[in-house]
Structure formats: structure tokens, C-alpha cells
Short mmCIF file of C-alpha atoms in Angstrom, two decimals:
data_model
loop_
_atom_site.label_atom_id
_atom_site.label_comp_id
_atom_site.label_asym_id
_atom_site.label_seq_id
_atom_site.Cartn_x
_atom_site.Cartn_y
_atom_site.Cartn_z
CA UNK A 438 -55.92 40.62 25.41
CA UNK A 439 -52.03 42.09 25.73
CA UNK A 440 -51.38 45.41 24.59
CA UNK A 441 -47.55 44.51 23.77
CA UNK A 442 -47.76 44.03 20.38
CA UNK A 443 -45.21 41.20 20.26
CA UNK A 444 -47.23 39.13 22.52
CA UNK A 445 -50.76 40.01 21.62
CA UNK A 446 -49.45 39.09 18.10
CA UNK A 447 -49.12 35.73 19.82
CA UNK A 448 -52.45 35.31 21.00
CA UNK A 449 -54.11 34.70 17.91
CA UNK A 450 -57.15 31.82 17.27
CA UNK A 451 -55.97 29.24 15.40
CA UNK A 452 -56.24 30.19 11.69
CA UNK A 453 -57.52 26.89 10.72
CA UNK A 454 -59.95 26.42 13.36
CA UNK A 455 -58.05 23.74 15.51
CA UNK A 456 -60.26 22.69 18.28
CA UNK A 457 -58.78 21.03 21.47
CA UNK A 458 -59.47 17.65 20.09
CA UNK A 459 -57.87 18.60 17.04
CA UNK A 460 -54.70 19.41 18.76
CA UNK A 461 -54.88 16.59 21.13
CA UNK A 462 -55.36 14.33 17.80
CA UNK A 463 -51.79 15.42 16.00
CA UNK A 464 -48.88 13.39 16.37
CA UNK A 465 -45.39 14.81 17.46
CA UNK A 466 -44.35 15.58 13.68
CA UNK A 467 -47.49 17.03 12.79
CA UNK A 468 -47.71 19.09 16.21
CA UNK A 469 -44.56 20.81 15.38
CA UNK A 470 -45.39 21.55 11.96
CA UNK A 471 -48.29 23.46 13.43
CA UNK A 472 -46.76 25.29 16.01
CA UNK A 473 -43.41 26.45 12.97
CA UNK A 474 -46.60 27.03 10.92
CA UNK A 475 -48.16 29.10 13.75
CA UNK A 476 -51.11 27.37 12.94
CA UNK A 477 -51.52 27.31 16.85
CA UNK A 478 -50.01 28.92 19.80
CA UNK A 479 -48.27 27.72 22.33
CA UNK A 480 -50.23 28.85 25.08
CA UNK A 481 -53.09 27.11 23.15
CA UNK A 482 -51.16 23.51 23.09
CA UNK A 483 -50.50 23.83 26.50
CA UNK A 484 -53.86 24.69 27.50
CA UNK A 485 -55.32 21.79 26.04
CA UNK A 486 -52.89 19.17 27.01
CA UNK A 487 -53.03 20.51 30.61
CA UNK A 488 -56.69 20.14 30.49
CA UNK A 489 -56.63 16.63 29.17
CA UNK A 490 -53.99 15.55 32.51
CA UNK A 491 -56.73 17.38 34.56
CA UNK A 492 -59.68 15.02 32.89
CA UNK A 493 -57.56 11.96 32.63
CA UNK A 494 -54.63 11.93 34.86
CA UNK A 495 -56.13 10.92 38.04
CA UNK A 496 -57.55 7.97 36.42
CA UNK A 497 -54.58 6.43 35.90
CA UNK A 498 -51.50 8.39 37.27
CA UNK A 499 -49.08 8.80 34.44
CA UNK A 500 -47.98 11.90 35.40
CA UNK A 501 -46.24 12.82 38.80
CA UNK A 502 -44.99 15.93 40.17
CA UNK A 503 -47.08 18.20 37.76
CA UNK A 504 -45.90 21.73 37.74
CA UNK A 505 -48.28 25.33 38.75
CA UNK A 506 -50.68 26.00 35.53
CA UNK A 507 -49.64 29.63 35.61
CA UNK A 508 -45.71 28.71 35.40
CA UNK A 509 -46.51 26.67 32.12
CA UNK A 510 -48.49 28.90 30.53
CA UNK A 511 -45.88 31.80 31.46
CA UNK A 512 -43.22 28.90 29.72
CA UNK A 513 -45.65 28.49 26.91
CA UNK A 514 -46.44 32.22 26.45
CA UNK A 515 -42.60 32.71 26.32
CA UNK A 516 -42.42 30.39 23.54
CA UNK A 517 -44.98 32.41 21.60
CA UNK A 518 -42.85 35.66 21.89
CA UNK A 519 -40.01 33.26 20.72
CA UNK A 520 -42.19 32.16 17.76
CA UNK A 521 -43.26 35.82 16.92
CA UNK A 522 -39.70 36.87 16.26
CA UNK A 523 -39.22 33.75 13.93
CA UNK A 524 -36.80 32.20 16.98
CA UNK A 525 -37.58 28.91 17.18
CA UNK A 526 -35.43 26.62 19.76
CA UNK A 527 -36.01 23.51 17.78
CA UNK A 528 -38.62 20.71 16.59
CA UNK A 529 -40.44 20.44 20.29
CA UNK A 530 -40.75 24.20 20.51
CA UNK A 531 -43.61 24.39 23.22
CA UNK A 532 -43.97 21.28 23.56
CA UNK A 533 -45.50 20.29 26.97
CA UNK A 534 -42.92 17.39 28.23
CA UNK A 535 -43.05 15.08 31.39
CA UNK A 536 -39.52 13.33 31.54
CA UNK A 537 -39.21 9.64 33.00
CA UNK A 538 -38.65 9.94 36.78
CA UNK A 539 -35.16 8.10 36.21
CA UNK A 540 -33.59 11.35 34.35
CA UNK A 541 -32.49 14.86 36.09
CA UNK A 542 -34.61 17.62 35.07
CA UNK A 543 -33.07 20.75 36.81
CA UNK A 544 -35.46 21.90 39.49
CA UNK A 545 -37.71 19.25 39.13
CA UNK A 546 -38.07 16.54 41.63
CA UNK A 547 -35.94 13.51 41.17
CA UNK A 548 -36.99 10.57 43.18
CA UNK A 549 -36.42 7.44 40.72
CA UNK A 550 -39.65 6.30 42.62
CA UNK A 551 -37.79 5.63 45.70
CA UNK A 552 -38.69 6.99 49.54
CA UNK A 553 -34.97 7.39 49.80
CA UNK A 554 -35.36 10.42 47.72
CA UNK A 555 -38.77 11.41 48.20
CA UNK A 556 -37.48 14.89 48.36
CA UNK A 557 -34.93 14.99 45.93
CA UNK A 558 -34.59 18.05 43.72
CA UNK A 559 -32.68 17.79 40.71
CA UNK A 560 -29.39 20.24 40.35
CA UNK A 561 -29.09 20.11 36.76
CA UNK A 562 -29.93 18.56 33.66
CA UNK A 563 -28.96 14.69 32.40
CA UNK A 564 -27.55 15.14 28.57
CA UNK A 565 -30.63 14.02 26.99
CA UNK A 566 -32.51 16.23 28.74
CA UNK A 567 -30.62 19.26 28.26
CA UNK A 568 -31.06 18.18 24.14
CA UNK A 569 -34.92 18.29 24.92
CA UNK A 570 -34.47 21.96 26.92
CA UNK A 571 -32.86 23.16 24.02
CA UNK A 572 -35.12 21.88 21.07
CA UNK A 573 -37.83 23.98 22.80
CA UNK A 574 -39.56 21.29 24.87
CA UNK A 575 -41.17 22.61 28.54
CA UNK A 576 -41.15 20.43 31.48
CA UNK A 577 -44.13 19.81 32.71
CA UNK A 578 -43.25 17.03 35.21
CA UNK A 579 -42.00 13.62 35.54
CA UNK A 580 -43.51 10.23 33.95
CA UNK A 581 -44.06 7.43 36.87
CA UNK A 582 -41.96 4.53 37.09
CA UNK A 583 -41.00 1.53 39.56
CA UNK A 584 -38.52 2.42 41.88
CA UNK A 585 -35.11 2.63 40.40
CA UNK A 586 -36.61 1.29 37.39
CA UNK A 587 -36.52 -2.37 38.37
CA UNK A 588 -39.78 -4.35 37.20
CA UNK A 589 -42.32 -4.18 34.50
CA UNK A 590 -44.98 -3.03 36.30
CA UNK A 591 -44.99 1.03 37.37
CA UNK A 592 -45.60 1.11 41.35
CA UNK A 593 -43.52 2.88 43.95
CA UNK A 594 -44.26 4.09 47.41
CA UNK A 595 -43.73 7.86 46.37
CA UNK A 596 -46.40 8.06 43.82
CA UNK A 597 -48.32 4.66 43.47
CA UNK A 598 -49.57 2.32 40.61
CA UNK A 599 -50.10 3.63 36.98
CA UNK A 600 -52.90 2.50 35.73
CA UNK A 601 -53.42 0.88 31.62
CA UNK A 602 -54.65 3.52 29.24
CA UNK A 603 -57.31 0.78 27.65
CA UNK A 604 -58.27 -0.69 31.19
CA UNK A 605 -57.47 1.00 34.35
CA UNK A 606 -57.59 -2.03 36.10
CA UNK A 607 -54.36 -3.68 34.79
CA UNK A 608 -51.16 -2.72 34.74
CA UNK A 609 -49.52 0.10 32.14
CA UNK A 610 -46.24 -2.11 32.14
CA UNK A 611 -42.67 -0.84 33.02
CA UNK A 612 -40.64 0.54 33.69
CA UNK A 613 -41.28 3.78 31.30
CA UNK A 614 -45.47 2.65 32.11
CA UNK A 615 -46.41 6.77 32.86
CA UNK A 616 -44.53 7.71 29.30
CA UNK A 617 -46.55 5.15 27.36
CA UNK A 618 -50.02 5.83 29.25
CA UNK A 619 -49.21 9.61 28.70
CA UNK A 620 -48.85 9.20 25.13
CA UNK A 621 -51.60 6.87 24.60
CA UNK A 622 -54.03 8.96 26.37
CA UNK A 623 -52.94 12.20 24.43
CA UNK A 624 -51.43 14.04 27.90
CA UNK A 625 -48.12 14.34 26.34
CA UNK A 626 -47.62 14.07 22.28
CA UNK A 627 -44.37 12.15 22.63
CA UNK A 628 -42.24 10.62 25.28
CA UNK A 629 -38.71 9.74 26.28
CA UNK A 630 -37.88 6.15 28.36
CA UNK A 631 -35.38 3.66 28.96
CA UNK A 632 -35.00 0.56 28.78
CA UNK A 633 -33.20 -2.16 30.14
CA UNK A 634 -35.10 -5.64 30.14
CA UNK A 635 -38.11 -4.34 27.90
CA UNK A 636 -39.31 -1.18 29.32
CA UNK A 637 -39.25 0.53 25.75
CA UNK A 638 -41.10 -2.44 24.41
CA UNK A 639 -43.41 -4.05 27.35
CA UNK A 640 -45.58 -0.85 28.00
CA UNK A 641 -46.36 0.24 24.54
CA UNK A 642 -47.21 -3.22 23.87
CA UNK A 643 -49.62 -3.25 26.77
CA UNK A 644 -50.95 0.15 25.25
CA UNK A 645 -51.57 -0.03 21.93
CA UNK A 646 -48.28 2.27 21.01
CA UNK A 647 -44.75 2.05 18.87
CA UNK A 648 -41.79 2.08 21.25
CA UNK A 649 -38.49 2.25 20.30
CA UNK A 650 -35.00 1.01 22.02
CA UNK A 651 -32.10 2.47 20.56
CA UNK A 652 -28.63 0.80 20.13
CA UNK A 653 -26.27 1.02 22.67
CA UNK A 654 -24.49 4.63 22.50
CA UNK A 655 -26.89 6.10 20.27
CA UNK A 656 -28.55 8.33 23.13
CA UNK A 657 -25.33 9.34 25.27
CA UNK A 658 -26.17 9.09 29.21
CA UNK A 659 -24.02 9.77 31.68
CA UNK A 660 -22.47 6.83 34.24
CA UNK A 661 -19.60 6.52 36.61
CA UNK A 662 -17.88 4.10 34.23
CA UNK A 663 -17.94 5.72 30.60
CA UNK A 664 -16.16 2.30 29.55
CA UNK A 665 -17.86 -0.68 30.43
CA UNK A 666 -21.38 -1.13 27.57
CA UNK A 667 -24.16 -1.00 30.22
CA UNK A 668 -27.47 -2.88 29.17
CA UNK A 669 -29.34 -0.07 29.91
CA UNK A 670 -30.14 2.32 27.08
CA UNK A 671 -32.48 5.87 26.48
CA UNK A 672 -35.12 5.56 23.90
CA UNK A 673 -39.17 7.25 22.91
CA UNK A 674 -42.30 6.31 23.22
CA UNK A 675 -45.13 7.74 20.39
CA UNK A 676 -48.11 7.38 18.26
CA UNK A 677 -46.22 6.67 15.25
CA UNK A 678 -42.46 5.48 13.74
CA UNK A 679 -42.46 9.13 12.54
CA UNK A 680 -43.11 10.43 16.17
CA UNK A 681 -40.03 8.51 17.76
CA UNK A 682 -37.54 9.60 14.59
CA UNK A 683 -38.70 13.43 15.60
CA UNK A 684 -37.72 12.57 19.42
CA UNK A 685 -34.51 10.78 18.28
CA UNK A 686 -33.45 13.26 16.39
CA UNK A 687 -33.29 15.38 19.23
CA UNK A 688 -32.31 12.75 21.97
CA UNK A 689 -29.35 11.04 19.93
CA UNK A 690 -25.75 12.37 18.89
CA UNK A 691 -22.20 11.82 20.34
CA UNK A 692 -21.10 13.82 23.23
CA UNK A 693 -18.06 13.71 24.38
CA UNK A 694 -18.45 12.52 28.05
CA UNK A 695 -19.77 9.36 26.81
CA UNK A 696 -16.59 7.98 24.78
CA UNK A 697 -19.00 5.30 23.02
CA UNK A 698 -21.74 7.60 22.40
CA UNK A 699 -22.48 7.35 18.50
CA UNK A 700 -21.28 9.88 15.84
CA UNK A 701 -23.67 9.83 13.34
CA UNK A 702 -25.89 12.79 12.10
CA UNK A 703 -29.33 12.28 14.30
CA UNK A 704 -31.05 14.41 11.87
CA UNK A 705 -31.75 11.52 9.46
CA UNK A 706 -34.24 10.25 12.05
CA UNK A 707 -36.34 12.99 11.19
CA UNK A 708 -36.58 12.56 7.48
CA UNK A 709 -38.99 10.80 5.56
CA UNK A 710 -39.49 6.76 6.33
CA UNK A 711 -40.35 5.93 2.91
CA UNK A 712 -38.97 2.57 1.94
CA UNK A 713 -40.19 -0.56 -0.42
CA UNK A 714 -39.45 -3.70 1.76
CA UNK A 715 -40.07 -6.07 -1.70
CA UNK A 716 -38.10 -8.97 -1.00
CA UNK A 717 -36.63 -8.30 2.38
CA UNK A 718 -36.17 -11.32 4.33
CA UNK A 719 -37.42 -11.17 8.29
CA UNK A 720 -36.85 -13.81 10.37
CA UNK A 721 -39.69 -14.67 13.33
CA UNK A 722 -38.38 -16.27 16.46
CA UNK A 723 -41.76 -17.15 17.89
CA UNK A 724 -41.26 -18.95 21.22
CA UNK A 725 -37.56 -19.97 20.63
CA UNK A 726 -38.45 -23.73 20.01
CA UNK A 727 -40.51 -23.87 22.67
CA UNK A 728 -37.92 -22.40 25.48
CA UNK A 729 -40.15 -19.57 26.48
CA UNK A 730 -43.76 -19.92 28.42
CA UNK A 731 -46.55 -17.56 27.12
CA UNK A 732 -49.80 -16.63 28.34
CA UNK A 733 -52.29 -18.52 25.98
CA UNK A 734 -53.67 -16.12 23.02
CA UNK A 735 -50.66 -14.26 23.08
CA UNK A 736 -48.74 -15.78 20.61
CA UNK A 737 -51.94 -16.30 18.29
CA UNK A 738 -52.47 -12.57 18.05
CA UNK A 739 -48.50 -11.98 17.72
CA UNK A 740 -48.85 -14.27 14.78
CA UNK A 741 -51.66 -12.66 13.25
CA UNK A 742 -49.35 -9.42 12.56
CA UNK A 743 -47.06 -11.26 10.32
CA UNK A 744 -49.27 -11.07 7.10
CA UNK A 745 -48.71 -7.59 7.07
CA UNK A 746 -45.09 -7.68 6.77
CA UNK A 747 -45.37 -10.26 4.10
CA UNK A 748 -48.80 -7.77 2.19
CA UNK A 749 -45.21 -5.31 2.04
CA UNK A 750 -43.36 -7.87 -0.16
CA UNK A 751 -41.13 -8.96 2.46
CA UNK A 752 -40.53 -12.78 3.18
CA UNK A 753 -41.63 -13.93 6.49
CA UNK A 754 -39.76 -17.08 7.92
CA UNK A 755 -39.91 -18.89 11.44
CA UNK A 756 -36.24 -18.87 12.08
CA UNK A 757 -33.39 -18.87 14.88
CA UNK A 758 -30.17 -18.55 15.77
CA UNK A 759 -28.85 -21.96 17.16
CA UNK A 760 -27.60 -21.14 20.71
CA UNK A 761 -28.04 -21.68 24.17
CA UNK A 762 -30.90 -19.79 25.29
CA UNK A 763 -30.82 -20.44 28.99
CA UNK A 764 -27.47 -19.29 29.10
CA UNK A 765 -28.48 -15.86 27.50
CA UNK A 766 -30.68 -15.62 30.80
CA UNK A 767 -28.06 -16.85 33.15
CA UNK A 768 -25.34 -14.91 32.10
CA UNK A 769 -27.93 -11.61 31.99
CA UNK A 770 -29.09 -12.14 35.55
CA UNK A 771 -25.11 -11.80 36.53
CA UNK A 772 -24.44 -8.91 34.50
CA UNK A 773 -28.28 -7.38 35.66
CA UNK A 774 -26.87 -8.15 39.46
CA UNK A 775 -23.27 -6.82 39.30
CA UNK A 776 -24.63 -3.56 37.56
CA UNK A 777 -27.72 -3.23 40.04
CA UNK A 778 -25.40 -3.46 42.81
CA UNK A 779 -22.60 -1.16 41.66
CA UNK A 780 -25.25 1.66 41.73
CA UNK A 781 -27.39 0.98 44.55
CA UNK A 782 -24.60 -0.32 47.02
CA UNK A 783 -24.26 3.06 48.90
CA UNK A 784 -28.01 2.57 49.58
CA UNK A 785 -27.78 -1.13 50.67
CA UNK A 786 -24.59 -0.16 53.00
CA UNK A 787 -26.73 2.20 55.07
CA UNK A 788 -29.19 0.49 57.22
CA UNK A 789 -32.09 2.76 57.38
CA UNK A 790 -31.41 3.44 53.42
CA UNK A 791 -31.77 -0.46 53.08
CA UNK A 792 -34.72 -0.58 54.94
CA UNK A 793 -36.46 1.51 52.30
CA UNK A 794 -35.46 -0.47 49.36
CA UNK A 795 -38.01 -2.91 47.83
CA UNK A 796 -37.35 -6.60 48.46
CA UNK A 797 -36.07 -6.68 44.30
CA UNK A 798 -34.06 -4.36 44.70
CA UNK A 799 -32.22 -6.10 48.07
CA UNK A 800 -32.12 -9.64 46.09
CA UNK A 801 -30.26 -7.80 42.99
CA UNK A 802 -27.64 -6.03 44.80
CA UNK A 803 -27.08 -9.02 47.55
CA UNK A 804 -26.54 -11.37 44.28
CA UNK A 805 -24.34 -8.82 42.73
CA UNK A 806 -22.11 -8.48 45.34
CA UNK A 807 -21.44 -12.54 46.25
CA UNK A 808 -20.34 -12.20 42.55
CA UNK A 809 -16.53 -12.73 42.05
CA UNK A 810 -14.55 -11.23 39.10
CA UNK A 811 -14.26 -14.33 36.85
CA UNK A 812 -18.14 -14.72 37.06
CA UNK A 813 -18.44 -11.17 35.36
CA UNK A 814 -15.85 -11.85 32.90
CA UNK A 815 -17.73 -15.10 31.96
CA UNK A 816 -21.22 -13.67 32.02
CA UNK A 817 -19.63 -10.55 29.57
CA UNK A 818 -17.58 -12.99 27.40
CA UNK A 819 -21.10 -15.13 27.08
CA UNK A 820 -22.79 -11.58 26.01
CA UNK A 821 -19.99 -11.32 22.88
CA UNK A 822 -21.01 -15.11 22.14
CA UNK A 823 -24.68 -14.29 21.79
CA UNK A 824 -23.70 -10.90 19.98
CA UNK A 825 -21.79 -13.02 17.72
CA UNK A 826 -24.32 -15.56 16.96
CA UNK A 827 -26.82 -12.86 16.36
CA UNK A 828 -24.69 -11.01 13.62
CA UNK A 829 -23.94 -14.70 12.21
CA UNK A 830 -27.78 -14.85 11.80
CA UNK A 831 -27.84 -11.50 10.61
CA UNK A 832 -26.38 -12.10 7.39
CA UNK A 833 -29.58 -14.26 5.83
CA UNK A 834 -31.82 -11.54 7.23
CA UNK A 835 -32.80 -7.91 7.02
CA UNK A 836 -34.59 -8.02 9.80
CA UNK A 837 -35.69 -10.31 13.12
CA UNK A 838 -39.35 -10.18 14.62
CA UNK A 839 -39.70 -11.22 18.86
CA UNK A 840 -42.88 -11.18 20.61
CA UNK A 841 -42.44 -8.25 23.06
CA UNK A 842 -44.30 -9.70 25.94
CA UNK A 843 -45.42 -13.56 27.07
CA UNK A 844 -48.36 -12.13 28.90
CA UNK A 845 -50.98 -9.91 28.74
CA UNK A 846 -51.63 -6.70 30.82
CA UNK A 847 -52.47 -8.08 34.27
CA UNK A 848 -53.56 -6.47 37.51
CA UNK A 849 -52.60 -3.72 38.61
CA UNK A 850 -52.27 -4.57 42.06
CA UNK A 851 -50.03 -7.65 40.98
CA UNK A 852 -46.85 -6.80 41.41
CA UNK A 853 -45.45 -9.45 38.80
CA UNK A 854 -46.92 -12.96 37.37
CA UNK A 855 -45.68 -16.21 39.29
CA UNK A 856 -46.69 -18.31 36.38
CA UNK A 857 -46.97 -17.76 32.96
CA UNK A 858 -48.34 -20.99 30.31
CA UNK A 859 -48.16 -22.56 33.34
CA UNK A 860 -45.02 -22.58 34.24
CA UNK A 861 -43.23 -21.36 37.28
CA UNK A 862 -41.68 -17.91 37.09
CA UNK A 863 -38.13 -18.16 39.76
CA UNK A 864 -37.80 -14.50 39.39
CA UNK A 865 -39.61 -11.27 39.37
CA UNK A 866 -38.62 -10.28 35.80
CA UNK A 867 -38.37 -13.89 34.63
CA UNK A 868 -41.93 -13.17 32.55
CA UNK A 869 -40.32 -10.48 30.66
CA UNK A 870 -37.34 -13.31 29.27
CA UNK A 871 -38.09 -12.54 26.09
CA UNK A 872 -37.11 -9.07 25.72
CA UNK A 873 -33.41 -10.02 27.21
CA UNK A 874 -31.92 -11.35 23.91
CA UNK A 875 -32.38 -8.34 22.61
CA UNK A 876 -31.00 -6.30 25.48
CA UNK A 877 -28.05 -8.90 25.83
CA UNK A 878 -27.17 -8.35 21.89
CA UNK A 879 -27.31 -4.25 22.18
CA UNK A 880 -29.14 -4.31 18.78
CA UNK A 881 -31.67 -1.71 18.37
CA UNK A 882 -35.47 -2.64 18.90
CA UNK A 883 -39.30 -1.24 18.10
CA UNK A 884 -42.31 -2.97 19.67
CA UNK A 885 -45.01 -2.39 17.29
CA UNK A 886 -48.64 -2.69 18.04
CA UNK A 887 -50.67 -6.18 16.84
CA UNK A 888 -53.95 -5.96 17.92
CA UNK A 889 -56.38 -6.64 20.67
CA UNK A 890 -57.71 -10.19 21.96
CA UNK A 891 -61.25 -11.33 22.31
CA UNK A 892 -61.21 -9.58 26.31
CA UNK A 893 -59.64 -6.43 24.43
CA UNK A 894 -56.14 -6.63 25.93
CA UNK A 895 -53.60 -5.59 23.69
CA UNK A 896 -50.10 -6.67 22.57
CA UNK A 897 -47.16 -6.30 20.46
CA UNK A 898 -43.80 -7.79 18.68
CA UNK A 899 -40.57 -6.56 18.25
CA UNK A 900 -38.99 -5.65 15.22
CA UNK A 901 -34.96 -5.70 15.63
CA UNK A 902 -32.53 -4.32 13.39
CA UNK A 903 -29.47 -4.78 12.66
CA UNK A 904 -26.49 -2.54 15.35
CA UNK A 905 -27.38 1.09 14.89
CA UNK A 906 -29.99 0.00 12.52
CA UNK A 907 -33.17 2.34 14.34
CA UNK A 908 -33.74 3.87 10.74
CA UNK A 909 -34.35 0.78 9.40
CA UNK A 910 -36.93 -0.20 12.17
CA UNK A 911 -38.52 3.07 12.23
CA UNK A 912 -38.73 2.92 8.25
CA UNK A 913 -39.84 -1.06 8.65
CA UNK A 914 -42.68 0.02 11.50
CA UNK A 915 -43.67 3.30 9.34
CA UNK A 916 -44.65 0.83 6.36
CA UNK A 917 -46.54 -1.46 8.71
CA UNK A 918 -48.27 1.33 10.49
CA UNK A 919 -49.62 2.18 6.97
CA UNK A 920 -50.77 -1.28 6.37
CA UNK A 921 -52.54 -1.86 9.67
CA UNK A 922 -53.11 1.59 11.31
CA UNK A 923 -53.62 0.01 14.99
CA UNK A 924 -53.29 3.06 17.26
CA UNK A 925 -55.62 5.31 15.18
CA UNK A 926 -58.07 2.05 14.68
CA UNK A 927 -58.30 1.47 18.53
CA UNK A 928 -58.07 4.35 20.51
CA UNK A 929 -58.57 4.23 24.29
CA UNK A 930 -61.76 4.41 25.76
CA UNK A 931 -60.89 6.83 27.91
CA UNK A 932 -60.18 9.62 25.14
CA UNK A 933 -63.55 9.47 24.31
CA UNK A 934 -66.08 10.87 27.37
CA UNK A 935 -69.50 9.36 27.31
#
């Protein structure tokens, strides 16, 4: 034990005798409370999490670019010294945090899954990362993702593939696949992520977790164009809606560099989520009137969750906006290609770099470069028309429910499903089309787990709220979680060593 009385004061055993399993079992809210009450030290927390990573990460490859243990323990000891002075930085004080490799963390590798940036080290924090750091998080490494976040299957030529927490022979989903698996296997308490086409909905669905796609502007993201509403947003993945609320209370908030960022006080997300849903009206979209194909069994499992909402006193009805869903998809394809081409063209224009881009990235860029201004404008107008149709539809309903994915987790070696429900997929992301209506609307959506099929494969559905209605989504998710308890009822077998 240290002879320095301040440091020695932090090197106490947990007052309540918390074991390593106890610490790992704490959600983010309870872990934050335990650290702030000094029932457990930050060094203890860091030690048990690093031990868990050493044990399980080699199996699933969720956390990459892991920092040196000695450096991380020194950082945790510094947090304990601060705690002994009563100087807590914020709700994430002492949290081991691996950030998705799509965001810059000063001093850490920043590859975005691309061999082009294999050796790049971030020179500064992103807006969100700076907030996590200010709230007391200790950055332990990165969570794995597909190259440039393209595709809902986490593999790349820099770090390899991330495997499912429940069945390592299957995919983790993506692009926030590493984040989801790290949380599911208790290698970090809560994770950040991002979502363009389901990246905070599909991985949680595939790993029996909660994942929140926020409304546009809720979490400010610096971009080259500050005035065009993008399709990608940041959010979080956790084992409960309350854990997501704690994370969002740190991530969210206005930033002058992002003129459309939301000015609402983010502290509301960390408040109690209890709410009475008696009489709430909920629309269940199902397969959009037969428009979307599904792998057999997915919709049956998803529908099995509906009685839990009715048990809360809500009324669930099958309904959907009457709109050309094929047009929503085509408009999204145009905007996706345009935005991807804008971001990746400098790499595409350099032949040596172009050769290192995966085929899907090249395909997106070439489609984007072939677009006219009129085509992009028409797609933007189509997106607005879809938002207006959903806005009017929401005048009759408090929430919308949709499946989060059209398939169960598939083989980790398969880059993407070529057929779904007997229907050929004509693009590398068509099998995730069920997430696109939400993306194009800009509305917030919370994936909630719905259980497992007879083969042990998990699935999830999206709770879609009104614009800027993240708290409402979390409230309904919390009530649903209290009714179903899927995360605690069905732990990954890897958590329980034989």
C-alpha cells in the first residue's frame, strides 16, 4: 500500500465486499453510484474490466487498440486520488471506455477500419469524446467497426471481424458491432456508437441489448458541411434504458460549431424514467404491408413482444403511413451515395488509396459521382415528404414499433446476406432496409430485445418516438424492460465459464 495518505485512502477494499462479478454486473448507473459513494475504487473497476477483456476479447475481437495495462491502472489511480478529494469529474468518473473507431480520441489509433489509416493517431478529441473525457471516462482503446462504417457486419482488414456475444460463429452486426459485444460481455459498462442505417439498432438486436439512435442534432458532430442535415447520428448501447440515459446526458447538448445542435438540457436523460403508459397508442409497422422480406421466424419472434406493451396499458395496433416505401429506399440510396462520395472522394481520386478501398466503398463513391444536382435535390425533397407523412401519422400515435432487422445473426464469414425470405438482395445493405424509414425520418429510435428463437438467436424491435423524443423512447423502453427483463434473463454463455 502507498505511504502517501491521499493515495492510501483510495486503496481500500470495497466496503460492501463487491466481488469482481459484482462489479462487472453493475450497469452504468449503478457503477457510477458505487464509484461516487466510494464503495469501489476506480483501480478495482479498471482491474476487473481489464481481466474480463483479457479473458473474453480474444474470442470475439470487440475491443481493438487496447492500451497498456500499467498506463490504464495509473489513470485509474489518478481518478481515485481525485475521488479522495471529493473532486469527481462527472457521471463517468473512472469508467473504462473504448470509443468506436469512427470518432477521434486524442493519442489513440484512428483507423476507421481502413488500411489507409492503419498507422494514424488522432491529434485531437471529437466533440463527443471531449465530453466523455470531461465526464471522467478513461479511454482504454477502440471498439471495432466495418471499414468507414459501411455495412452492418463488423469486419475490416486492419483488425479483422468481431464475433457475436451469444454465438461467436455469428456476426455481431454493425457498424457498432464491437461496441455492442463489448457491452454484452461486460467488457465495458456502456458504449458510444453511431448510426446511419441501423448501426445502433442492428448490433443491439443481434446481441440482446438496448441501443439508441438519437434525433438529428441531439449529439453534435463536426462535419465539413455544418448546414445540411446528415443521415448519420451518434448514440449509445447499454444493458438498460437508464444506462443509455446516463450516457446521453454526457454526449448531448448544444455546441456552437454545429448550428443545428439541440439546446435542451441533456441532464433530463439521467433522470428517473418511470412513466405511466395506460392508454398510450402504439402503431406496429410489421413488414410494411408485405413490402419487406424477412428470414422465417424473425417476425414471429418480434410479434411475441407486443403483449408486453399491452401489459403496460398501451393499445397496440397494426398500422402504417400510406406512402411509397420503394421511393423512400431509392431516395436514401441517392443521399447515401452522395454523402459517401463527398467523404471518400479524396481517397478514391488517389489510385494507391483507391486500391485499398473495399468494393462497397468504391461502388458508393462511383454512384455518388454520377449523380446530378437535380437528383440530389429530388431525393432531399423526397426525404422531406416522408418526414411529413410520418409526422402526420404520429398525430394519431404516441409511438411506432418496427422490427430492427430482417434476419437473425448470420455466419461471421458472410459479408452480407444475398437473399432474405427468398428474395435477392440487390445491394450490400438491402437486407437492413427496415431501418431506413427511421433514418430518413430523422426520428429517434430505441432497439429493445425481444428474446430468442428456438436456435438461440436474438432479435429486437425499434421503439420510434416523435422528433426529439429520445426521453420518451427511453421511458417506454424502461417500462418494457421491467416487464420482460431479457438482458438479465438470458446472459451470454461466455459470461459463465464452465
